[in-house]
Coordinates of C-alpha atoms and ligand atoms in Angstrom, one line a residue:
M66 CA 8.9 -21.8 -14.4
P67 CA 6.5 -24.7 -14.7
P68 CA 5.5 -25.3 -18.4
D69 CA 1.7 -24.8 -17.7
F70 CA 2.6 -21.3 -16.5
K71 CA 3.9 -20.5 -19.9
E72 CA 0.7 -21.8 -21.5
L73 CA -1.5 -19.8 -19.1
Q74 CA 0.6 -16.7 -19.7
N75 CA 0.2 -16.9 -23.5
E76 CA -3.5 -17.4 -23.2
I77 CA -3.8 -14.3 -21.0
L78 CA -1.6 -12.2 -23.3
E79 CA -3.8 -13.1 -26.2
L80 CA -7.0 -12.2 -24.4
K81 CA -5.3 -9.0 -23.2
R82 CA -4.6 -8.0 -26.8
Q83 CA -8.2 -8.8 -28.0
R84 CA -9.8 -6.8 -25.1
N85 CA -7.5 -3.8 -25.4
A86 CA -6.6 -4.4 -21.8
I87 CA -3.7 -3.4 -19.5
I88 CA -2.5 -5.6 -16.6
L89 CA -1.3 -3.7 -13.6
S90 CA 0.6 -5.6 -10.9
H91 CA 1.7 -4.5 -7.4
N92 CA 5.4 -5.2 -6.5
Y93 CA 4.2 -8.0 -4.1
Q94 CA 2.4 -10.1 -6.7
R95 CA 3.6 -13.6 -7.6
V96 CA 6.6 -13.7 -9.9
E97 CA 4.7 -15.3 -12.9
I98 CA 2.2 -12.4 -12.7
Q99 CA 4.8 -9.6 -12.5
D100 CA 6.4 -11.1 -15.6
I101 CA 3.3 -10.6 -17.8
A102 CA 2.1 -7.3 -16.4
D103 CA 2.3 -4.1 -18.4
Y104 CA 3.3 -2.2 -15.3
V105 CA 4.6 -3.4 -12.0
G106 CA 4.9 -0.7 -9.3
D107 CA 4.1 0.6 -5.8
S108 CA 0.7 2.1 -4.9
L109 CA 1.6 5.6 -6.1
E110 CA 3.0 4.5 -9.5
L111 CA 0.0 2.2 -10.1
S112 CA -2.5 5.0 -9.2
R113 CA -0.7 7.3 -11.6
K114 CA -0.9 4.7 -14.3
A115 CA -4.6 4.0 -13.7
A116 CA -5.3 7.7 -14.0
T117 CA -3.5 8.3 -17.3
I118 CA -3.4 5.0 -19.2
D119 CA -5.2 4.6 -22.5
C120 CA -7.2 1.3 -22.6
E121 CA -10.7 -0.1 -22.2
L122 CA -10.0 -2.6 -19.4
I123 CA -7.7 -2.7 -16.4
V124 CA -7.0 -6.0 -14.8
F125 CA -5.6 -5.1 -11.4
C126 CA -3.4 -7.6 -9.7
G127 CA -3.2 -6.4 -6.2
V128 CA -5.7 -5.9 -3.4
H129 CA -9.2 -4.4 -3.3
F130 CA -8.3 -0.8 -2.3
M131 CA -5.9 -0.6 -5.3
A132 CA -8.4 -1.7 -7.8
E133 CA -10.9 0.6 -6.2
S134 CA -8.5 3.6 -6.6
A135 CA -8.1 2.7 -10.3
S136 CA -11.8 2.7 -10.7
I137 CA -12.2 6.0 -8.9
L138 CA -9.6 7.6 -11.1
S139 CA -10.8 6.1 -14.4
P140 CA -14.6 5.6 -14.1
D141 CA -14.9 5.1 -17.9
K142 CA -12.7 2.0 -17.9
T143 CA -13.8 -1.4 -16.6
V144 CA -11.6 -2.4 -13.7
L145 CA -11.3 -6.1 -12.7
L146 CA -9.9 -7.5 -9.5
P147 CA -9.3 -11.2 -10.3
E148 CA -9.8 -12.4 -6.7
I149 CA -12.7 -10.6 -4.9
G150 CA -11.4 -11.8 -1.6
A151 CA -8.0 -10.1 -2.0
G152 CA -8.5 -7.3 0.6
C153 CA -6.1 -5.4 2.8
P154 CA -6.9 -6.0 6.5
M155 CA -5.4 -2.6 7.4
A156 CA -7.8 -0.8 4.9
D157 CA -10.7 -2.5 6.6
M158 CA -9.7 -1.5 10.1
I159 CA -11.1 2.0 10.2
Q160 CA -14.7 2.9 9.5
V161 CA -16.4 6.2 8.8
N162 CA -18.8 5.6 11.6
A163 CA -18.4 3.0 14.4
P164 CA -19.4 2.4 18.0
R165 CA -17.1 4.1 20.5
P166 CA -17.4 2.4 23.9
F167 CA -14.3 3.9 25.5
R168 CA -15.0 7.5 24.5
E169 CA -15.6 8.8 28.0
H170 CA -12.2 7.5 29.1
F171 CA -10.3 9.2 26.3
P172 CA -7.2 10.8 27.7
G173 CA -6.5 13.7 25.4
F174 CA -4.5 14.0 22.3
D175 CA -1.4 16.1 22.7
N176 CA 1.3 13.5 23.7
P177 CA 4.1 14.2 21.2
P178 CA 5.2 13.2 18.7
A179 CA 2.0 11.5 17.6
Y180 CA -1.1 10.6 19.5
V181 CA -2.6 7.3 18.4
Y182 CA -6.4 7.1 18.7
P183 CA -7.6 3.7 19.9
A184 CA -9.3 1.4 17.3
E185 CA -12.7 1.8 18.9
Y186 CA -12.9 5.3 17.4
S187 CA -14.3 6.0 13.9
L188 CA -13.1 8.6 11.5
M189 CA -16.1 10.8 12.4
D190 CA -15.2 10.7 16.1
I191 CA -11.7 12.0 15.3
K192 CA -13.0 14.7 13.0
R193 CA -15.5 15.8 15.7
D194 CA -12.7 16.1 18.2
H195 CA -10.5 18.2 15.9
P196 CA -12.8 20.4 13.7
G197 CA -11.0 21.9 10.7
V198 CA -7.9 19.7 11.0
P199 CA -7.2 18.1 7.6
V200 CA -7.4 14.3 7.2
V201 CA -4.7 12.5 5.3
A202 CA -5.8 9.1 4.2
Y203 CA -3.2 6.5 3.3
V204 CA -4.3 4.9 0.0
N205 CA -4.7 1.7 2.0
T206 CA -8.3 2.8 2.9
T207 CA -11.7 2.1 1.5
A208 CA -13.4 4.6 -0.9
D209 CA -15.8 5.9 1.8
I210 CA -12.8 6.8 4.1
K211 CA -11.1 8.6 1.1
A212 CA -14.4 10.5 0.5
E213 CA -14.2 11.9 4.0
S214 CA -10.6 12.9 3.7
E215 CA -8.9 16.0 2.4
I216 CA -6.1 14.2 0.6
C217 CA -4.5 10.8 0.1
C218 CA -0.9 9.7 0.6
T219 CA 1.2 6.7 0.0
S220 CA 4.3 5.5 1.8
A221 CA 6.3 7.2 -0.9
N222 CA 5.0 10.7 -0.3
V223 CA 3.4 10.9 3.2
V224 CA 5.8 13.6 4.6
K225 CA 5.5 15.8 1.4
I226 CA 1.7 15.5 1.6
I227 CA 1.5 16.4 5.3
E228 CA 3.7 19.4 4.7
S229 CA 1.6 20.6 1.8
L230 CA -1.3 21.2 4.1
P231 CA -2.2 24.4 5.9
G232 CA -2.0 24.6 9.8
D233 CA 0.2 22.9 12.3
T234 CA -1.7 19.7 12.8
V235 CA -3.0 16.8 10.6
I236 CA -5.0 13.7 11.2
C237 CA -3.2 10.8 9.5
I238 CA -5.1 7.4 9.1
P239 CA -5.1 4.4 9.4
D240 CA -1.5 3.2 9.8
K241 CA -0.1 4.2 13.2
N242 CA 3.4 3.1 12.1
L243 CA 3.4 5.2 8.9
S244 CA 1.9 8.1 10.9
M245 CA 4.5 8.0 13.6
W246 CA 7.3 7.7 11.1
A247 CA 5.9 10.8 9.3
A248 CA 5.6 12.6 12.7
K249 CA 9.3 12.1 13.2
N250 CA 10.1 13.6 9.9
T251 CA 7.9 16.7 10.0
K252 CA 7.4 19.6 12.5
K253 CA 3.7 19.3 12.3
K254 CA 1.7 17.5 14.9
V255 CA 0.3 14.2 13.7
I256 CA -2.8 12.7 15.2
A257 CA -2.7 9.0 14.3
W258 CA -5.1 6.0 14.5
D259 CA -4.4 2.5 15.7
G260 CA -4.3 0.6 12.4
Y261 CA -1.4 -1.5 11.2
C262 CA -0.4 -4.1 8.6
N263 CA 0.0 -7.5 10.3
I264 CA 2.8 -8.5 7.8
H265 CA 5.0 -5.5 8.6
E266 CA 4.0 -5.2 12.3
R267 CA 5.5 -8.7 13.0
V268 CA 9.0 -7.4 12.4
T269 CA 10.8 -6.7 15.7
P270 CA 14.0 -4.8 16.6
E271 CA 15.6 -8.2 17.4
D272 CA 15.0 -9.2 13.7
V273 CA 17.0 -6.2 12.6
L274 CA 19.8 -6.7 15.1
R275 CA 20.0 -10.4 14.0
A276 CA 20.1 -9.5 10.3
K277 CA 22.9 -6.9 11.0
E278 CA 24.9 -9.6 12.8
E279 CA 24.4 -12.2 10.1
H280 CA 25.1 -9.7 7.2
P281 CA 27.4 -7.0 8.7
S282 CA 28.1 -5.4 5.3
A283 CA 24.4 -5.2 4.2
V284 CA 22.3 -2.1 4.2
V285 CA 18.9 -2.6 6.0
I286 CA 16.0 -1.0 4.2
A287 CA 12.5 -1.1 5.9
H288 CA 9.0 -0.1 4.7
P289 CA 7.4 2.6 6.9
E290 CA 4.6 0.2 7.8
C291 CA 7.1 -1.5 10.1
R292 CA 7.1 -0.6 13.8
I293 CA 8.8 2.7 14.7
D294 CA 11.4 0.9 16.9
V295 CA 12.3 -1.2 13.8
L296 CA 12.5 1.9 11.6
E297 CA 14.8 3.6 14.0
L298 CA 17.3 0.7 13.6
A299 CA 17.0 0.5 9.7
D300 CA 19.6 2.3 7.5
H301 CA 16.9 3.5 5.1
V302 CA 13.1 3.8 5.2
T303 CA 11.1 3.9 2.0
S304 CA 8.2 2.6 -0.1
T305 CA 8.5 -0.6 -2.3
S306 CA 9.5 1.3 -5.4
G307 CA 11.7 3.6 -3.3
M308 CA 13.6 0.4 -2.3
L309 CA 14.1 -0.4 -6.0
R310 CA 15.5 3.0 -6.7
F311 CA 17.7 3.0 -3.6
A312 CA 19.1 -0.5 -4.3
S313 CA 20.0 0.3 -7.9
S314 CA 21.7 3.6 -7.1
S315 CA 23.5 2.5 -3.9
K316 CA 27.2 1.5 -4.0
A317 CA 26.4 -1.2 -1.4
H318 CA 26.5 -4.8 -2.6
E319 CA 24.2 -6.5 0.0
F320 CA 20.8 -5.4 1.3
V321 CA 18.4 -6.7 3.9
I322 CA 14.8 -6.0 2.8
G323 CA 12.1 -5.2 5.3
T324 CA 9.0 -5.6 3.3
E325 CA 6.8 -8.3 1.7
T326 CA 9.1 -10.8 0.0
G327 CA 7.4 -10.4 -3.5
L328 CA 9.6 -7.3 -3.9
L329 CA 12.7 -9.5 -4.0
H330 CA 11.9 -10.7 -7.5
R331 CA 12.4 -7.2 -9.0
L332 CA 15.3 -6.3 -6.7
R333 CA 17.2 -9.4 -7.9
T334 CA 16.3 -9.2 -11.6
E335 CA 17.1 -5.4 -11.8
N336 CA 20.3 -5.7 -9.8
P337 CA 22.0 -9.0 -10.9
G338 CA 25.3 -8.2 -9.2
K339 CA 23.8 -7.5 -5.8
I340 CA 22.6 -9.7 -3.0
F341 CA 19.2 -9.3 -1.3
Y342 CA 18.1 -11.0 2.0
P343 CA 14.5 -10.9 3.4
L344 CA 14.4 -9.4 6.8
R345 CA 12.0 -12.2 7.8
Q346 CA 11.1 -15.2 5.6
D347 CA 7.5 -14.9 6.7
M348 CA 6.8 -11.4 5.4
I349 CA 4.2 -12.8 2.9
C350 CA 0.9 -11.1 2.4
P351 CA -1.7 -13.8 1.9
N352 CA -4.0 -11.4 0.2
M353 CA -1.5 -10.3 -2.3
K354 CA -0.8 -13.9 -3.1
K355 CA -4.5 -14.8 -3.7
T356 CA -4.3 -13.8 -7.4
T357 CA -2.9 -16.5 -9.7
L358 CA -2.6 -16.9 -13.4
Q359 CA -5.8 -19.0 -13.3
S360 CA -7.7 -16.2 -11.6
I361 CA -6.5 -13.7 -14.2
L362 CA -7.6 -16.0 -17.0
R363 CA -11.0 -16.4 -15.4
A364 CA -11.2 -12.6 -15.0
F365 CA -10.7 -12.2 -18.8
R366 CA -13.2 -15.0 -19.6
E367 CA -15.9 -14.1 -17.1
N368 CA -15.3 -10.4 -16.6
T369 CA -14.7 -11.0 -12.8
Y370 CA -14.8 -9.1 -10.6
V371 CA -15.9 -5.6 -11.7
I372 CA -14.9 -3.0 -9.1
K373 CA -17.2 0.1 -9.2
V374 CA -17.7 2.7 -6.5
P375 CA -21.1 4.5 -6.1
E376 CA -20.8 7.9 -7.9
E377 CA -21.6 10.0 -4.9
I378 CA -18.6 8.5 -3.0
R379 CA -16.4 8.2 -6.1
V380 CA -16.5 11.9 -6.8
R381 CA -15.4 12.8 -3.3
A382 CA -12.8 10.1 -3.1
K383 CA -11.4 11.1 -6.4
R384 CA -10.9 14.7 -5.1
A385 CA -8.6 13.3 -2.3
L386 CA -6.6 11.1 -4.8
D387 CA -6.4 14.0 -7.4
R388 CA -5.0 16.4 -4.7
M389 CA -2.3 13.8 -3.9
L390 CA -1.4 13.3 -7.6
E391 CA -1.2 17.1 -8.2
I392 CA 1.5 17.3 -5.5
V393 CA 3.7 14.3 -6.3
Ligands
13P426 P1 3.7 0.6 -1.4 O1 2.9 1.8 -1.6 O2 5.1 0.8 -0.9 O3 3.7 -0.2 -2.7 O4 3.0 -0.3 -0.3 C1 1.7 -0.8 -0.4 C2 1.4 -1.8 0.6 O5 0.4 -2.3 0.7 C3 2.5 -2.0 1.6 O6 2.1 -3.1 2.4
SF4_427 FE1 -2.3 -4.6 3.3 FE2 -0.1 -5.3 4.6 FE3 -0.9 -6.8 2.5 FE4 0.1 -4.3 2.1 S1 1.2 -6.1 2.9 S2 -1.8 -5.2 1.2 S3 -0.7 -3.2 3.9 S4 -2.0 -6.5 4.5

């Protein structure tokens, strides 16, 4: 680690102590940030921490929707996102209300196993088409989408959340891949929407076949944000922290990891005797990598950037997050 990293880390840790702060880091953050965080985890674990942690200030090293969820769950704490431009393109893909130029050509919705609404549709269009059908919002959504949804889910609990709901149909937004994977693992009908993560979407079945050929003894683990034809070829499908649990309990010695490469740091440190290969070298989320030690230091010094949700939206969004946290 470069020596100036050590200096920056020490300065941050001192400010953290003075401000009674907690640093939360997603599993995809830079190594030098994960190393000074109080908690490193997946979206579900970090939401849980944000809801229960005792501190005055949360510095959230992740992307915007994650800091927003922390602020929704803990409105009395100050939540800082060190890089205001660290967004999640998938979370910004669906809107509550949007133009719908192709509506008259809409072909119907009962093609099994999951019907994917085209991206021109807003959440309100889908709700209007399916009155009374509950909406499950992936946590990778904005606060106003959560506020219009019955319940949230993460990649760690989507099937359990869908099955907790009454009726035989759910609307699951915005990730078509996560929704189709959930549809394959539940008897309920899942109405999906055409969102995706461009980092996970770039993985192809050929990548999996090539990895299996290059590492024939390795177990291939993929994140449910990957395409369904990729997930069908993987040996195991789970969230980022699910991958950590699986790798440490598995008897296998080698693993191919189908998610953002930031997770390799924890996988390798927590499993020193095992070998981990990225499924693709270019699975790097530029938004997750925007946060640096310098931006965390600036966050402490200048109180940047405070994430706060208007109360009317926060209360309704919190209901959806709380319902999820009650179930898992
Ligand atoms: P996890 O919930 O598995 O941490 O995933 C969050 C995410 O943004 C995946 O791209
Ligand atoms: Fe969003 Fe994909 Fe980055 Fe996760 S990896 S934060 S889903 S863009």
